[in-house]
Amino acid sequence: MTTRLLVWRHGNTDWNAGSRVQGQTDVPLNDLGRRQAAEAAALLAAMRPDAIVSSDLRRAADTAAALAARTGHLVTHDERLRERYFGAWQGLTMAEVAEQRPAEYARWTAGEDVGGDVEALDVMGKRVGEALRDAATLGDTVVVATHGAAARQGIAYLLGWPREQIRTLRALQNCHWVELSHDESRGWQLGAYNVGVFAERPVPPPV
């Protein structure tokens, strides 16, 4: 039996629009984000998901709710699907991070662990990846609403990718998703990446 897992980034927020680091701050969707969620939900509903799982942060939970309204499924919330904890970065714009914390910013742009109170990449990947793996047991097709950095690191954990390979993936756009499949003979495979309705430029950072 093959399982299909659709890992869906939440819709736009005012902090996304302002290039402000959200991390685990509970920022709501803005009007654009709610519209994105509704339009993406129409496509995802056509895939007939058996279950919907979401981060408990509002921007992801409200994105998932748009799909639940179309399918009639209840949303299961899992705090392991939260975005990376960015500590003192949260609430700052990326320009402010670069100015105020240049050493940490340099490590972030290099794809390394930031240090300080920012969550380590492998720690995030393990918690999100385990949540994705558990969600995949809920049906043949499962949609998981989560966050940009969390999605990339979590799918890399499932696929067994090294950190260098993760950096070859572009950031997920708001309300776009990743399609993964799993069966006993081939394990986890990446089917599609950055699929969705909207083509945003520039791509906002996955924070």
Tab-separated table of C-alpha atoms in Angstrom:
chain	number	residue	atom	x	y	z
A	1	MET	CA	0.000	0.000	0.000
A	2	THR	CA	1.237	3.477	-0.912
A	3	THR	CA	0.630	6.444	1.373
A	4	ARG	CA	0.550	10.003	0.015
A	5	LEU	CA	1.561	12.799	2.392
A	6	LEU	CA	0.956	16.433	1.399
A	7	VAL	CA	3.025	18.839	3.519
A	8	TRP	CA	1.383	22.264	3.206
A	9	ARG	CA	2.851	25.607	4.238
A	10	HIS	CA	0.422	28.095	5.800
A	11	GLY	CA	-0.920	31.208	4.068
A	12	ASN	CA	0.571	34.684	4.159
A	13	THR	CA	0.759	36.788	7.323
A	14	ASP	CA	1.652	40.436	7.890
A	15	TRP	CA	4.973	39.261	9.305
A	16	ASN	CA	5.680	37.276	6.123
A	17	ALA	CA	4.883	40.370	4.092
A	18	GLY	CA	7.257	42.454	6.232
A	19	SER	CA	10.088	39.852	6.214
A	20	ARG	CA	9.734	39.603	9.991
A	21	VAL	CA	10.870	36.435	11.780
A	22	GLN	CA	7.841	34.570	13.144
A	23	GLY	CA	9.282	31.357	14.516
A	24	GLN	CA	6.844	30.151	17.163
A	25	THR	CA	5.165	33.548	17.628
A	26	ASP	CA	1.445	32.973	17.053
A	27	VAL	CA	0.824	35.353	14.150
A	28	PRO	CA	-2.560	35.098	12.364
A	29	LEU	CA	-3.218	34.947	8.634
A	30	ASN	CA	-3.878	38.231	6.870
A	31	ASP	CA	-6.524	38.756	4.179
A	32	LEU	CA	-4.184	37.471	1.467
A	33	GLY	CA	-3.351	34.413	3.538
A	34	ARG	CA	-7.007	33.558	4.082
A	35	ARG	CA	-7.642	33.880	0.350
A	36	GLN	CA	-4.630	31.712	-0.431
A	37	ALA	CA	-5.831	29.060	2.013
A	38	ALA	CA	-9.307	28.975	0.471
A	39	GLU	CA	-8.005	28.661	-3.085
A	40	ALA	CA	-5.375	26.056	-2.239
A	41	ALA	CA	-7.955	24.099	-0.247
A	42	ALA	CA	-10.034	23.697	-3.398
A	43	LEU	CA	-7.131	21.890	-5.077
A	44	LEU	CA	-6.247	19.783	-2.055
A	45	ALA	CA	-9.859	18.767	-1.455
A	46	ALA	CA	-9.921	17.299	-4.969
A	47	MET	CA	-7.185	14.881	-3.837
A	48	ARG	CA	-9.674	13.437	-1.329
A	49	PRO	CA	-7.579	13.453	1.830
A	50	ASP	CA	-8.493	10.980	4.552
A	51	ALA	CA	-7.160	13.158	7.364
A	52	ILE	CA	-5.838	16.653	8.112
A	53	VAL	CA	-3.155	17.368	10.706
A	54	SER	CA	-1.856	20.818	11.601
A	55	SER	CA	0.556	22.772	13.725
A	56	ASP	CA	-1.326	24.378	16.583
A	57	LEU	CA	-0.091	27.871	15.667
A	58	ARG	CA	-2.951	29.940	14.240
A	59	ARG	CA	-1.511	30.620	10.817
A	60	ALA	CA	-1.242	26.891	10.122
A	61	ALA	CA	-4.395	25.870	12.009
A	62	ASP	CA	-6.518	28.422	10.135
A	63	THR	CA	-5.001	27.298	6.839
A	64	ALA	CA	-5.952	23.706	7.690
A	65	ALA	CA	-9.447	24.859	8.688
A	66	ALA	CA	-10.051	26.078	5.124
A	67	LEU	CA	-9.509	22.521	3.894
A	68	ALA	CA	-11.570	21.041	6.720
A	69	ALA	CA	-14.484	23.272	5.678
A	70	ARG	CA	-14.402	21.674	2.228
A	71	THR	CA	-13.895	18.066	3.280
A	72	GLY	CA	-15.816	17.815	6.537
A	73	HIS	CA	-12.791	16.336	8.312
A	74	LEU	CA	-11.805	17.416	11.783
A	75	VAL	CA	-8.279	18.830	12.104
A	76	THR	CA	-5.874	17.120	14.492
A	77	HIS	CA	-3.377	19.579	16.006
A	78	ASP	CA	0.192	18.555	16.788
A	79	GLU	CA	2.572	21.048	18.427
A	80	ARG	CA	5.547	19.110	17.029
A	81	LEU	CA	4.642	20.666	13.659
A	82	ARG	CA	5.377	24.185	14.906
A	83	GLU	CA	7.902	26.365	13.131
A	84	ARG	CA	11.510	26.453	14.246
A	85	TYR	CA	11.994	28.308	17.506
A	86	PHE	CA	14.044	31.387	16.626
A	87	GLY	CA	14.504	32.771	20.130
A	88	ALA	CA	15.705	36.366	20.180
A	89	TRP	CA	15.212	36.652	16.414
A	90	GLN	CA	11.440	36.428	16.737
A	91	GLY	CA	9.777	39.747	15.987
A	92	LEU	CA	12.821	41.190	14.202
A	93	THR	CA	12.989	41.813	10.468
A	94	MET	CA	15.702	39.919	8.636
A	95	ALA	CA	17.490	43.231	8.064
A	96	GLU	CA	17.469	43.827	11.820
A	97	VAL	CA	18.813	40.325	12.464
A	98	ALA	CA	21.661	40.934	10.015
A	99	GLU	CA	22.495	44.250	11.682
A	100	GLN	CA	22.076	43.286	15.329
A	101	ARG	CA	23.278	39.659	15.278
A	102	PRO	CA	25.701	39.442	12.328
A	103	ALA	CA	27.553	36.299	13.430
A	104	GLU	CA	24.327	34.362	13.918
A	105	TYR	CA	22.960	35.704	10.622
A	106	ALA	CA	26.095	34.566	8.788
A	107	ARG	CA	25.711	31.047	10.189
A	108	TRP	CA	22.019	31.014	9.175
A	109	THR	CA	22.770	32.055	5.590
A	110	ALA	CA	25.456	29.360	5.437
A	111	GLY	CA	22.922	26.713	6.463
A	112	GLU	CA	24.609	26.076	9.796
A	113	ASP	CA	23.152	25.968	13.286
A	114	VAL	CA	22.687	29.545	14.485
A	115	GLY	CA	23.537	28.938	18.121
A	116	GLY	CA	22.238	30.952	21.058
A	117	ASP	CA	18.604	30.170	21.783
A	118	VAL	CA	17.695	29.320	18.163
A	119	GLU	CA	16.560	25.690	17.774
A	120	ALA	CA	19.146	23.382	16.214
A	121	LEU	CA	18.343	22.122	12.714
A	122	ASP	CA	18.636	18.424	13.577
A	123	VAL	CA	16.404	18.857	16.633
A	124	MET	CA	13.752	20.564	14.534
A	125	GLY	CA	14.036	18.007	11.758
A	126	LYS	CA	13.562	15.098	14.151
A	127	ARG	CA	10.497	16.536	15.921
A	128	VAL	CA	8.790	17.571	12.675
A	129	GLY	CA	9.797	14.416	10.827
A	130	GLU	CA	8.396	12.203	13.575
A	131	ALA	CA	5.139	14.173	13.499
A	132	LEU	CA	4.930	13.734	9.718
A	133	ARG	CA	5.580	10.010	10.025
A	134	ASP	CA	2.838	9.670	12.638
A	135	ALA	CA	0.411	11.699	10.492
A	136	ALA	CA	1.034	9.378	7.558
A	137	THR	CA	-0.509	6.483	9.503
A	138	LEU	CA	-3.929	8.180	9.461
A	139	GLY	CA	-4.956	7.323	5.905
A	140	ASP	CA	-3.974	6.753	2.290
A	141	THR	CA	-3.806	10.523	1.644
A	142	VAL	CA	-3.026	12.891	4.509
A	143	VAL	CA	-2.585	16.673	4.449
A	144	VAL	CA	-0.306	18.275	7.046
A	145	ALA	CA	-0.394	22.066	7.520
A	146	THR	CA	2.874	23.383	8.898
A	147	HIS	CA	5.545	26.052	8.314
A	148	GLY	CA	8.302	26.775	5.826
A	149	ALA	CA	11.496	25.856	7.682
A	150	ALA	CA	9.712	23.089	9.576
A	151	ALA	CA	8.460	21.533	6.333
A	152	ARG	CA	11.856	21.497	4.645
A	153	GLN	CA	13.694	20.074	7.631
A	154	GLY	CA	10.955	17.559	8.421
A	155	ILE	CA	10.757	16.114	4.914
A	156	ALA	CA	14.553	15.930	4.795
A	157	TYR	CA	14.452	13.871	8.003
A	158	LEU	CA	12.017	11.420	6.394
A	159	LEU	CA	14.049	11.211	3.187
A	160	GLY	CA	17.346	10.812	5.045
A	161	TRP	CA	18.918	13.785	3.281
A	162	PRO	CA	22.149	15.375	4.555
A	163	ARG	CA	22.105	19.066	5.423
A	164	GLU	CA	23.925	19.982	2.201
A	165	GLN	CA	21.147	18.488	0.106
A	166	ILE	CA	18.424	20.330	2.023
A	167	ARG	CA	20.004	23.601	0.946
A	168	THR	CA	19.281	22.747	-2.694
A	169	LEU	CA	15.540	23.182	-2.010
A	170	ARG	CA	14.102	26.646	-2.427
A	171	ALA	CA	11.922	28.018	0.345
A	172	LEU	CA	8.296	26.896	0.165
A	173	GLN	CA	5.983	29.696	-0.927
A	174	ASN	CA	2.973	30.497	1.229
A	175	CYS	CA	0.184	27.936	0.787
A	176	HIS	CA	2.297	25.702	-1.439
A	177	TRP	CA	2.951	22.080	-0.592
A	178	VAL	CA	5.258	19.105	-0.959
A	179	GLU	CA	4.014	15.695	-2.071
A	180	LEU	CA	5.664	12.641	-0.542
A	181	SER	CA	4.855	8.972	-1.002
A	182	HIS	CA	5.714	5.948	1.064
A	183	ASP	CA	5.527	2.220	0.510
A	184	GLU	CA	7.270	-0.719	2.129
A	185	SER	CA	9.566	-1.505	-0.798
A	186	ARG	CA	10.814	2.010	-1.650
A	187	GLY	CA	10.349	3.883	1.620
A	188	TRP	CA	9.853	7.662	1.432
A	189	GLN	CA	10.091	9.406	-1.943
A	190	LEU	CA	9.711	13.036	-3.020
A	191	GLY	CA	7.028	13.373	-5.694
A	192	ALA	CA	6.586	17.133	-6.082
A	193	TYR	CA	7.799	20.321	-4.442
A	194	ASN	CA	6.429	23.879	-4.178
A	195	VAL	CA	3.068	23.018	-5.749
A	196	GLY	CA	0.251	25.542	-5.420
A	197	VAL	CA	-1.958	28.240	-6.870
A	198	PHE	CA	0.135	31.353	-6.363
A	199	ALA	CA	3.450	32.396	-7.872
A	200	GLU	CA	4.874	34.907	-5.414
A	201	ARG	CA	7.969	36.993	-6.036
A	202	PRO	CA	10.117	37.449	-4.130
A	203	VAL	CA	9.926	34.229	-2.133
A	204	PRO	CA	9.689	35.158	1.575
A	205	PRO	CA	12.129	33.550	4.017
A	206	PRO	CA	10.756	30.363	5.692
A	207	VAL	CA	10.532	31.860	9.172
